PDB file of C-alpha atoms and ligand atoms in Angstrom:
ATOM      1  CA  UNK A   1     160.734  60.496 190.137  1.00 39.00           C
ATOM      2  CA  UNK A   2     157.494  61.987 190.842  1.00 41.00           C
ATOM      3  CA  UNK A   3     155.840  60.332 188.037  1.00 49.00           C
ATOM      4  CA  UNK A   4     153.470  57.316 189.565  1.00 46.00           C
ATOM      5  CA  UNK A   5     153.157  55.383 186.272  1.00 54.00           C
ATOM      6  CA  UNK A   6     156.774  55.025 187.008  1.00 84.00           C
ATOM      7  CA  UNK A   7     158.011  52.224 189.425  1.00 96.00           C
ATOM      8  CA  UNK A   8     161.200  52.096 190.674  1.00 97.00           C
ATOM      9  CA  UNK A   9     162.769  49.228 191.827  1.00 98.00           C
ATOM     10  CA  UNK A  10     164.846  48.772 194.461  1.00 98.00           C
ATOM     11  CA  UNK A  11     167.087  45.651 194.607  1.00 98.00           C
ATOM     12  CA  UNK A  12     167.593  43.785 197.773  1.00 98.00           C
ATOM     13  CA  UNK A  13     171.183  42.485 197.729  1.00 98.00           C
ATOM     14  CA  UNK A  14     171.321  41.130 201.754  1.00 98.00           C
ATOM     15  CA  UNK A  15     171.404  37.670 199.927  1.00 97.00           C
ATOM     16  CA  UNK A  16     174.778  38.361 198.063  1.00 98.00           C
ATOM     17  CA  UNK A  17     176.271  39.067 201.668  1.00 98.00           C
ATOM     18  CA  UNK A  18     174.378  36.102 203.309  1.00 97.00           C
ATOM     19  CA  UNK A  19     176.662  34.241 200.749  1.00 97.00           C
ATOM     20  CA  UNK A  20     179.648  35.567 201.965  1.00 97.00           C
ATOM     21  CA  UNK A  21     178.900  35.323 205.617  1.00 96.00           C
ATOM     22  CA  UNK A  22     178.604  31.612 204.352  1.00 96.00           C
ATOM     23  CA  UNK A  23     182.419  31.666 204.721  1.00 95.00           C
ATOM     24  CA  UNK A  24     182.757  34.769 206.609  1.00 93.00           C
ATOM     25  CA  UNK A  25     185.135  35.330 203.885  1.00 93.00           C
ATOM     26  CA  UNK A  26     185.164  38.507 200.824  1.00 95.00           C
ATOM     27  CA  UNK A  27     183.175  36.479 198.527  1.00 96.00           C
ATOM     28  CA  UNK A  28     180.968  37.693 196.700  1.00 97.00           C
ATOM     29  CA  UNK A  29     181.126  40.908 197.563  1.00 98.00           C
ATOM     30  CA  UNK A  30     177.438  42.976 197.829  1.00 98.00           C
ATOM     31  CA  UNK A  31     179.336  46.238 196.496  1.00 98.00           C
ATOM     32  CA  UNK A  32     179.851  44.393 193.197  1.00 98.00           C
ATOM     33  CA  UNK A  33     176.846  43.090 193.279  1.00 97.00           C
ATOM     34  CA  UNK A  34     174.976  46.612 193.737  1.00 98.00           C
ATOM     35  CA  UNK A  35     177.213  47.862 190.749  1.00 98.00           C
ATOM     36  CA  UNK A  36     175.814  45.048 188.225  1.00 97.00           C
ATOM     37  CA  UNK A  37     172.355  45.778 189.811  1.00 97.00           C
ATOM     38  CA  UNK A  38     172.383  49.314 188.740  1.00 97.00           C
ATOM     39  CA  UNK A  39     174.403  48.731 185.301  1.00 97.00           C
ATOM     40  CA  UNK A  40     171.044  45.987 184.368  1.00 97.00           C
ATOM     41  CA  UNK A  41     169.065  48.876 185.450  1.00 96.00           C
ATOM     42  CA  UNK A  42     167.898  48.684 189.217  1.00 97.00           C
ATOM     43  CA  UNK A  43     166.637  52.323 190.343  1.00 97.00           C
ATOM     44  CA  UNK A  44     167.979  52.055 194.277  1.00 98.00           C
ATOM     45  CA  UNK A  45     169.869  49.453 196.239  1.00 98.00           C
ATOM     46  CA  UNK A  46     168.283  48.364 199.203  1.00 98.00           C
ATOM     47  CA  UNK A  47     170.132  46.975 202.098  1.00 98.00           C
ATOM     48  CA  UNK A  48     169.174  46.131 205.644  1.00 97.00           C
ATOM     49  CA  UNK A  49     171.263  46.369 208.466  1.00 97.00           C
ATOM     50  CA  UNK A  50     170.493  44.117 211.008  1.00 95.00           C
ATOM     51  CA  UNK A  51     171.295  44.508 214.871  1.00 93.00           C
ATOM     52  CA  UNK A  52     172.875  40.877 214.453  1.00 93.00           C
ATOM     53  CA  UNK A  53     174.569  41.536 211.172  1.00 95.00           C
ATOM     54  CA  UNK A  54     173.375  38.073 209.545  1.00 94.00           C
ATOM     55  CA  UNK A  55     174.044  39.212 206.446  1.00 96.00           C
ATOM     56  CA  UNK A  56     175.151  43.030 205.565  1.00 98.00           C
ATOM     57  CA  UNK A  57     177.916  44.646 207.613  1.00 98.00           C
ATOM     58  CA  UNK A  58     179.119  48.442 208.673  1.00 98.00           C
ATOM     59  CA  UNK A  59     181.589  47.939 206.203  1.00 98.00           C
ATOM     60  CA  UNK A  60     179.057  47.074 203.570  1.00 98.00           C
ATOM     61  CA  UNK A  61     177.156  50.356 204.020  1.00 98.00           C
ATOM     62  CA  UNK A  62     180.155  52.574 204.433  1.00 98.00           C
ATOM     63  CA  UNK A  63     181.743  51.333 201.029  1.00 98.00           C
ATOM     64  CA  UNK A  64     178.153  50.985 198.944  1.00 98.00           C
ATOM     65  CA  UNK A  65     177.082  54.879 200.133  1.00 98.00           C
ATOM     66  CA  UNK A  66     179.829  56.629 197.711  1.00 97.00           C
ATOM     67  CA  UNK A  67     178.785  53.712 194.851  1.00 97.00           C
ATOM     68  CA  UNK A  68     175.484  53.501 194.619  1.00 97.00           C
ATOM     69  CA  UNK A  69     172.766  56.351 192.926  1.00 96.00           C
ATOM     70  CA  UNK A  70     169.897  55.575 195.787  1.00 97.00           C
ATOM     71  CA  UNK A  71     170.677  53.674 199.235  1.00 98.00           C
ATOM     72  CA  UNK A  72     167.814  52.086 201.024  1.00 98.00           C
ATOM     73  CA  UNK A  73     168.691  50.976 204.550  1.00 98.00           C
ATOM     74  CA  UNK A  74     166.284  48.703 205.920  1.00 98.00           C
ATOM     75  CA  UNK A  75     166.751  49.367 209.548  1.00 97.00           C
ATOM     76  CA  UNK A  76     165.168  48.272 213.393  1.00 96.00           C
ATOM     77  CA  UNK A  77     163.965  51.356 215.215  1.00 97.00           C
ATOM     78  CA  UNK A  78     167.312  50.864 216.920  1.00 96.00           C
ATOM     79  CA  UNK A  79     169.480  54.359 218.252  1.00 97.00           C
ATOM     80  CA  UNK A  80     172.583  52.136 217.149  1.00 97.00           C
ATOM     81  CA  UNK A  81     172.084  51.545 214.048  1.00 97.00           C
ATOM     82  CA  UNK A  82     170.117  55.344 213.289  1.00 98.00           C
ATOM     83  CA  UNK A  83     173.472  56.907 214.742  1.00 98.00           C
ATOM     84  CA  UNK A  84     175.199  54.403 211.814  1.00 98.00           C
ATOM     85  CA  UNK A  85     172.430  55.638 209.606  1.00 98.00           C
ATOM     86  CA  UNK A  86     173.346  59.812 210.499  1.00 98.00           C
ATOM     87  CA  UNK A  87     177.087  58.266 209.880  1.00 98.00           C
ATOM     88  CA  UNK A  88     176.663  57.261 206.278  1.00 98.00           C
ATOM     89  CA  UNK A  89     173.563  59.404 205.184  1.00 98.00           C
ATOM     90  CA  UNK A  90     171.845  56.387 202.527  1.00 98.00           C
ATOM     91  CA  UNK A  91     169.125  58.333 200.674  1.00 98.00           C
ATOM     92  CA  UNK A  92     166.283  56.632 202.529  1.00 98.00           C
ATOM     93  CA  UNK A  93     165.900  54.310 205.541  1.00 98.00           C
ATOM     94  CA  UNK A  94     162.987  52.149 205.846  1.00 98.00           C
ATOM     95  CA  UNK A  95     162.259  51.320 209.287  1.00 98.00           C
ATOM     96  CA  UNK A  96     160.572  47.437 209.633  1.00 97.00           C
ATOM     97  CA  UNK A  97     160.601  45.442 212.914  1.00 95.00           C
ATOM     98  CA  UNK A  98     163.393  42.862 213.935  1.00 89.00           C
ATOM     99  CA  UNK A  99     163.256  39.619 216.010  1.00 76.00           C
ATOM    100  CA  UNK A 100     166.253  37.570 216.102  1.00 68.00           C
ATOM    101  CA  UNK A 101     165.007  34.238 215.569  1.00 68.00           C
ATOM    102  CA  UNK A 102     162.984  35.187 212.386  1.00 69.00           C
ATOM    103  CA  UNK A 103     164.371  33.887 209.123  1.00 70.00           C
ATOM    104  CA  UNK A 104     163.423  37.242 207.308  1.00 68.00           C
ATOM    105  CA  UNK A 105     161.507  40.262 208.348  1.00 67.00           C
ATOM    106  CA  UNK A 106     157.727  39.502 209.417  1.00 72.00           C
ATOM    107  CA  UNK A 107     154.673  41.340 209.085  1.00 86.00           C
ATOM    108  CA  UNK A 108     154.936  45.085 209.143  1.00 95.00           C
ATOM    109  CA  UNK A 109     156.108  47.128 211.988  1.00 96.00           C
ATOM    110  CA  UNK A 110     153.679  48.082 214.764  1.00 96.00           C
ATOM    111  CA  UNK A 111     153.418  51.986 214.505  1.00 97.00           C
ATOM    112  CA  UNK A 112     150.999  51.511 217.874  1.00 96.00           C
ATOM    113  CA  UNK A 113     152.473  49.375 219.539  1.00 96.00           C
ATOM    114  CA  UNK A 114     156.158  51.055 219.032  1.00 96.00           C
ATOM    115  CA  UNK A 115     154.951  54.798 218.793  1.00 97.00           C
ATOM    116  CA  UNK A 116     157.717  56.423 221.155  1.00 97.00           C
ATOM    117  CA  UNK A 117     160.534  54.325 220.253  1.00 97.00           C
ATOM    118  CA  UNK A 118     159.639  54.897 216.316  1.00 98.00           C
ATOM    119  CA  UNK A 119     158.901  58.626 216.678  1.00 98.00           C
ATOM    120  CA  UNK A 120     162.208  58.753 219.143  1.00 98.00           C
ATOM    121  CA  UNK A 121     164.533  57.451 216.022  1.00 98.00           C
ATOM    122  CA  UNK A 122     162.652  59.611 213.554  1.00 98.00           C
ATOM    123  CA  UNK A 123     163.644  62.950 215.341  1.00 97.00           C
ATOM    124  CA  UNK A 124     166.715  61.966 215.901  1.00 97.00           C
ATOM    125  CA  UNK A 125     167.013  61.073 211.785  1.00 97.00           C
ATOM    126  CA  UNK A 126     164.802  64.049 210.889  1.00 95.00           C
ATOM    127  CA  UNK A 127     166.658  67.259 209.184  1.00 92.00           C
ATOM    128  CA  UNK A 128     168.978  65.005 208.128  1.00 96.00           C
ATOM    129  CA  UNK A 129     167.619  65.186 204.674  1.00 96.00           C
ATOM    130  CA  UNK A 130     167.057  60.901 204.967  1.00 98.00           C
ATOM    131  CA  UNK A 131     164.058  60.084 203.489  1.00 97.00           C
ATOM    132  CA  UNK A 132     161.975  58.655 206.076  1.00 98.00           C
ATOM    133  CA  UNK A 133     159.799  54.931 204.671  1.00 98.00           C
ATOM    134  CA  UNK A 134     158.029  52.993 207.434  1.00 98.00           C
ATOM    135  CA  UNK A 135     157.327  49.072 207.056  1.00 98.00           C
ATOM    136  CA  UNK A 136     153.706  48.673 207.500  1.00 98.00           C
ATOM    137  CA  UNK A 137     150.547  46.160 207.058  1.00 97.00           C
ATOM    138  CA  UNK A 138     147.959  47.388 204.525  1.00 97.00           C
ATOM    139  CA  UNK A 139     146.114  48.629 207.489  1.00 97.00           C
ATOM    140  CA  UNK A 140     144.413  52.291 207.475  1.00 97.00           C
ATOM    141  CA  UNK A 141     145.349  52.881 211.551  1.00 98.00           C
ATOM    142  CA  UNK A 142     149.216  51.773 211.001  1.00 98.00           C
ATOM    143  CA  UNK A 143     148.917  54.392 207.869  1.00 98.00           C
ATOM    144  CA  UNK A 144     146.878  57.228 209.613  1.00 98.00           C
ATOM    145  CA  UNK A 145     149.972  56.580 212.502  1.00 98.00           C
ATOM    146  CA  UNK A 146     152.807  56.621 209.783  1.00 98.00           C
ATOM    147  CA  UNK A 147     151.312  60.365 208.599  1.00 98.00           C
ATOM    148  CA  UNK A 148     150.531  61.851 212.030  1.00 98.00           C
ATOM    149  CA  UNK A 149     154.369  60.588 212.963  1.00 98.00           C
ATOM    150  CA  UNK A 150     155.227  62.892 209.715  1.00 97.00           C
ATOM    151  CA  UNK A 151     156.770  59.891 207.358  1.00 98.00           C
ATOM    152  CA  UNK A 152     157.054  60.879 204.060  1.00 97.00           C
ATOM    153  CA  UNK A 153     156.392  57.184 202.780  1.00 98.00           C
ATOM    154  CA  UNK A 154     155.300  53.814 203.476  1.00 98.00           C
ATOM    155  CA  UNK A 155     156.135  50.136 202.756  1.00 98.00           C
ATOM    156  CA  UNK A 156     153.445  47.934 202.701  1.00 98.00           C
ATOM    157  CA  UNK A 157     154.526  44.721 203.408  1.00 97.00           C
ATOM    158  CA  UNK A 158     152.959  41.966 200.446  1.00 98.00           C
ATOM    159  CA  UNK A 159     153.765  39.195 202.448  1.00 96.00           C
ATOM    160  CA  UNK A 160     150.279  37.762 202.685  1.00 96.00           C
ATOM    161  CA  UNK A 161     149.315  38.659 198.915  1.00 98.00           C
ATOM    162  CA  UNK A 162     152.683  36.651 197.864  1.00 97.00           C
ATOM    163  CA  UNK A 163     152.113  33.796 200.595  1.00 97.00           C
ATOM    164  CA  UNK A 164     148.463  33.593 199.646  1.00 97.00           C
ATOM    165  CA  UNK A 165     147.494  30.030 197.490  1.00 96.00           C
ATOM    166  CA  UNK A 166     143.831  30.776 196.380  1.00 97.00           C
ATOM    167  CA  UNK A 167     142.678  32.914 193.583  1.00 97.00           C
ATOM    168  CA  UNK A 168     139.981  34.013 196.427  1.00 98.00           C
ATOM    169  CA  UNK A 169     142.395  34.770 198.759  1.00 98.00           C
ATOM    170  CA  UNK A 170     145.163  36.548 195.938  1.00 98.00           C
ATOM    171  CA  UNK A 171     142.064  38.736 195.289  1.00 97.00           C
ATOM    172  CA  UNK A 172     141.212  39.370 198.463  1.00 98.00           C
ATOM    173  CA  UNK A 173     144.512  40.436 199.346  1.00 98.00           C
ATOM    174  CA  UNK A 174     145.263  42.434 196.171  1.00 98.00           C
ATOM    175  CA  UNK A 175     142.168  44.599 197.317  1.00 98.00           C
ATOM    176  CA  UNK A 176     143.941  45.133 200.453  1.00 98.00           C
ATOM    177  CA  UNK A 177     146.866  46.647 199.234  1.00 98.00           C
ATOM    178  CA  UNK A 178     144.438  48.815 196.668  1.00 98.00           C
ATOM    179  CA  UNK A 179     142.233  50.247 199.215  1.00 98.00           C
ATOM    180  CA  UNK A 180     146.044  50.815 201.440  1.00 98.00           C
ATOM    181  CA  UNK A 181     147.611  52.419 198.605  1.00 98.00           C
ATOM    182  CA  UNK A 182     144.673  54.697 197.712  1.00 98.00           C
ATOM    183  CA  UNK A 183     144.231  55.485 201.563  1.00 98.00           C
ATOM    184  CA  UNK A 184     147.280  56.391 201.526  1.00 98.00           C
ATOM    185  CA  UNK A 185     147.856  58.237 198.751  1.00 98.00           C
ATOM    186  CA  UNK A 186     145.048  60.566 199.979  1.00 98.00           C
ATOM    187  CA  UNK A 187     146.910  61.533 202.864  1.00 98.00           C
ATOM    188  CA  UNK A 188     150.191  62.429 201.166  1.00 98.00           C
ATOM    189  CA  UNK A 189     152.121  59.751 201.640  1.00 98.00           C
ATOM    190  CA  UNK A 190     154.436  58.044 199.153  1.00 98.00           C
ATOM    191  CA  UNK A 191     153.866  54.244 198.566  1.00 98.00           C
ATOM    192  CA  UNK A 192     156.648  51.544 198.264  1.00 98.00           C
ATOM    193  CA  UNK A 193     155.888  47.849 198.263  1.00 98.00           C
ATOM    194  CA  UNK A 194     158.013  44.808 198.990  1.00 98.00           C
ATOM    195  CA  UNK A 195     158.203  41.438 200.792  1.00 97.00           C
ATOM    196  CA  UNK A 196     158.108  37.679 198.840  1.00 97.00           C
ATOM    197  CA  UNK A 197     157.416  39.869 195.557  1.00 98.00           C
ATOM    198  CA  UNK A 198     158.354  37.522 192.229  1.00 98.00           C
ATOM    199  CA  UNK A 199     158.790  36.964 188.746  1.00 98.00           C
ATOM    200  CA  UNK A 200     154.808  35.940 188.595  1.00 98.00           C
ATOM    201  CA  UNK A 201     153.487  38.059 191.336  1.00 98.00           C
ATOM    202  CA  UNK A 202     154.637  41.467 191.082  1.00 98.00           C
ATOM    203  CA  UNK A 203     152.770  42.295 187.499  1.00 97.00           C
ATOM    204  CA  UNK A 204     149.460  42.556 189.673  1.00 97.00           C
ATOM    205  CA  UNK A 205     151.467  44.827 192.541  1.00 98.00           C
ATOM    206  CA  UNK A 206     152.928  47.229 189.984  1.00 97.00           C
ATOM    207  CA  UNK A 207     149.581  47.489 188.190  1.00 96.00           C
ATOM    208  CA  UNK A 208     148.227  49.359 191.273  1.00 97.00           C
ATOM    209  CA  UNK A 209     147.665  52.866 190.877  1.00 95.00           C
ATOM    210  CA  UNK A 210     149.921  54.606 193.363  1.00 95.00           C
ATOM    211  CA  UNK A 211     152.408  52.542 193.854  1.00 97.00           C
ATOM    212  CA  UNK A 212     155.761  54.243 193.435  1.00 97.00           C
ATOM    213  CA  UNK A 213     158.720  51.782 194.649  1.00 97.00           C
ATOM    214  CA  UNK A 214     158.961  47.647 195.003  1.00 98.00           C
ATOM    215  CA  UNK A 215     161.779  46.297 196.939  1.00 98.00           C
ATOM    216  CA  UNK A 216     162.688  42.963 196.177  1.00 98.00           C
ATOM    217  CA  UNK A 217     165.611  40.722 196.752  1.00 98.00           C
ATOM    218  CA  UNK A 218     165.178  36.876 197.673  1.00 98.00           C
ATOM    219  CA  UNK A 219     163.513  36.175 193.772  1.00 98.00           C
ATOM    220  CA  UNK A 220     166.140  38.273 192.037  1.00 98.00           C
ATOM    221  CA  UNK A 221     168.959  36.523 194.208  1.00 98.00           C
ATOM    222  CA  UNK A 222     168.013  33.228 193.503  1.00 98.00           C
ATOM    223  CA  UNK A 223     167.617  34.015 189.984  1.00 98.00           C
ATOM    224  CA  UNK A 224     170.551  35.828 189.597  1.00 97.00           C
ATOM    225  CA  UNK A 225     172.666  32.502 190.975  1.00 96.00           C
ATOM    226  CA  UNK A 226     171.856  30.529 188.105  1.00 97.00           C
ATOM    227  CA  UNK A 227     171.197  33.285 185.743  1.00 97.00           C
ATOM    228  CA  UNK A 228     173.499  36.287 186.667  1.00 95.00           C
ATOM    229  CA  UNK A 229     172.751  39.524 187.867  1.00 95.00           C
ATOM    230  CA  UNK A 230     172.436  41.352 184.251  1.00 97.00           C
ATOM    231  CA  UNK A 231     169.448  38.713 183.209  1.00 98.00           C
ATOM    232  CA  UNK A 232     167.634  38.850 186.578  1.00 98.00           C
ATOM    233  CA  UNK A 233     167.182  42.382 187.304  1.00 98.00           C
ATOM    234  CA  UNK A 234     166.737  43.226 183.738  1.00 97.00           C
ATOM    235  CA  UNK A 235     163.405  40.185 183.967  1.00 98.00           C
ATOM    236  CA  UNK A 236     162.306  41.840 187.271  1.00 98.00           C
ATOM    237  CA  UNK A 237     162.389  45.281 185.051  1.00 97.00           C
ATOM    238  CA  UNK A 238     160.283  43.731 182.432  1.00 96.00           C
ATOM    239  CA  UNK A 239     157.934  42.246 184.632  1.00 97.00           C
ATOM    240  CA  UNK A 240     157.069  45.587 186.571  1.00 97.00           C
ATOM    241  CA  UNK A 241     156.938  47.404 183.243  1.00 95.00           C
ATOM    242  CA  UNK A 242     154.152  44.641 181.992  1.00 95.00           C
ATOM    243  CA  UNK A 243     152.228  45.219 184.894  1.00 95.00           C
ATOM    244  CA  UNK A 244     152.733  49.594 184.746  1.00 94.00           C
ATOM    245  CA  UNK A 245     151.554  49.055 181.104  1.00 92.00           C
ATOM    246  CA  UNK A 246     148.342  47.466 182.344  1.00 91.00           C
ATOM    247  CA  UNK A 247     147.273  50.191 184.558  1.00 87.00           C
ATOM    248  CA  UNK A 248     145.956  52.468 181.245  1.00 68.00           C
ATOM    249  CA  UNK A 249     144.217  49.225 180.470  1.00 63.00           C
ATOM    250  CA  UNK A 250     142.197  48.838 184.147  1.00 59.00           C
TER     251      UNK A 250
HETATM  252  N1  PXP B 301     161.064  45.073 202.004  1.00 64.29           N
HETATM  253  C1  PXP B 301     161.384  44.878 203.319  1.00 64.29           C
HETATM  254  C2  PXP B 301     160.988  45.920 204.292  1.00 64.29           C
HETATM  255  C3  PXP B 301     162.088  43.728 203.727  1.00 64.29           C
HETATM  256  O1  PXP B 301     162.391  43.572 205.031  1.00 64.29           O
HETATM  257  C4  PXP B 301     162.492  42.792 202.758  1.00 64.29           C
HETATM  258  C5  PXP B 301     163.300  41.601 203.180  1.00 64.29           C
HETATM  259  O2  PXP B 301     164.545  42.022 203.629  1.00 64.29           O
HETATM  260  C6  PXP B 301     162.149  43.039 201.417  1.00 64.29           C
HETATM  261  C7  PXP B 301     161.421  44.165 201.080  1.00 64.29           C
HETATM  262  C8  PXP B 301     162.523  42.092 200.332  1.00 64.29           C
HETATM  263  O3  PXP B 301     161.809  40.907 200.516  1.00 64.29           O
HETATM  264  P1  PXP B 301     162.129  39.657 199.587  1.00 64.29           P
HETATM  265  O4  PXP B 301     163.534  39.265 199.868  1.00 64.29           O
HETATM  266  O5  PXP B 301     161.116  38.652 200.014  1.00 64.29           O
HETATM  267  O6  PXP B 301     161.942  40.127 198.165  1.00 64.29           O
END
């Protein structure tokens, strides 16, 4: 685990229950899918909770906690769903900003902006042996904030690197997250990666040096509905190995 070369990879199964919710029905069912996940050879589960359960539900995380190896809940900075959170104990909560009307999360959360209310639910989830990840921009002030509030790791959000078009712009944003990660890094502070991450865009991400843990879910979803679960996480695997294997290279 504390190997860097080493990337985990967390799959994101909120699409499996956005499915269901389809038909507010059982079908499919996000436990089963978090049990083929790890069988192809996903390293966590991440799930996220959100205060208007779109998608996951309490019963989802109470049922998936005994099942899975590593739980990631994806969480608001919300004394609701932390107390849910002390409840079921996953192995690691990421907390990322929520708005209602969003169609998934966006941008990273604002550690200035929200100080209190972020340090508030991290005392209140500290001692309870939850590893604590905060949802950030590639920005060195929102990851000087995540240390002095005492996180033990960060997200940075790849949104922008994954919505970029332009080689220019790809670049420019890939030396964002290089210069975050290294920044980072120097302070003591674990680095995960997710957001819009994909079959063709994650080699480059996982190449970084540094860079411990990608979540990803929509690309693996939409792959697995045509492909199955077994073929897309085991791609996703291969992909993030390709680009690990070119860091000796760099
Ligand atoms: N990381 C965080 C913090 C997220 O909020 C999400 C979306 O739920 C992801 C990763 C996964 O993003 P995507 O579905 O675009 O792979």
């Amino acid at each position: 685990m504390n190997d860097t070369r080493i990337v985990r990879l967390g799959v994101n199964i909120d699409h499996v229950a956005t499915i269901r919710q389809a038909r507010l029905g059982h079908e499919p069912d996000p436990v089963a899918a978090a049990i083929m996940a790890e069988l192809a050879g996903a390293d966590g589960i991440t799930i996220h909770l959100r205060e208007d359960r779109r998608h996951i539900q309490d019963r989802d995380l109470k049922m998936l906690r005994p099942v899975v190896r590593w739980l990631n809940l994806e969480m608001a900075a919300s004394d609701a769903i932390a107390d849910l959170a002390l409840e079921y104990k996953p192995d690691e909560v990421t907390l990322v900003p929520e708005k209602r009307a969003e169609l998934t999360t966006e941008g990273g959360l604002d550690l200035i902006a929200n100080r209190n209310q972020v340090e508030k639910i991290m005392k209140k989830l500290s001692g309870s042996g939850i590893v604590i990840s905060l949802f950030i921009d590639p920005d060195c002030e929102q990851i000087e904030t995540a240390r002095a509030l005492g996180a033990q790791a960060i997200e940075i959000q790849t949104a922008r690197y994954s919505e970029a078009k332009t080689k220019v712009s790809i670049d420019r944003e890939l030396d964002e997250l290089r210069e975050a990660t290294r920044f980072a890094r120097d302070l003591g502070l674990h680095v995960h990666m997710g957001h819009g991450l994909n079959y063709h865009n994650v080699q480059e991400v996982a190449a970084i040096h540094g860079v411990e843990e990608l979540n990803i879910g929509h690309s693996i979803i939409s792959r697995a509905v045509l492909l199955g679960f077994d073929r897309a996480v085991k791609d996703m695997k291969s992909a993030i190995a390709d680009g690990v294997a070119s860091r000796v290279k760099r």
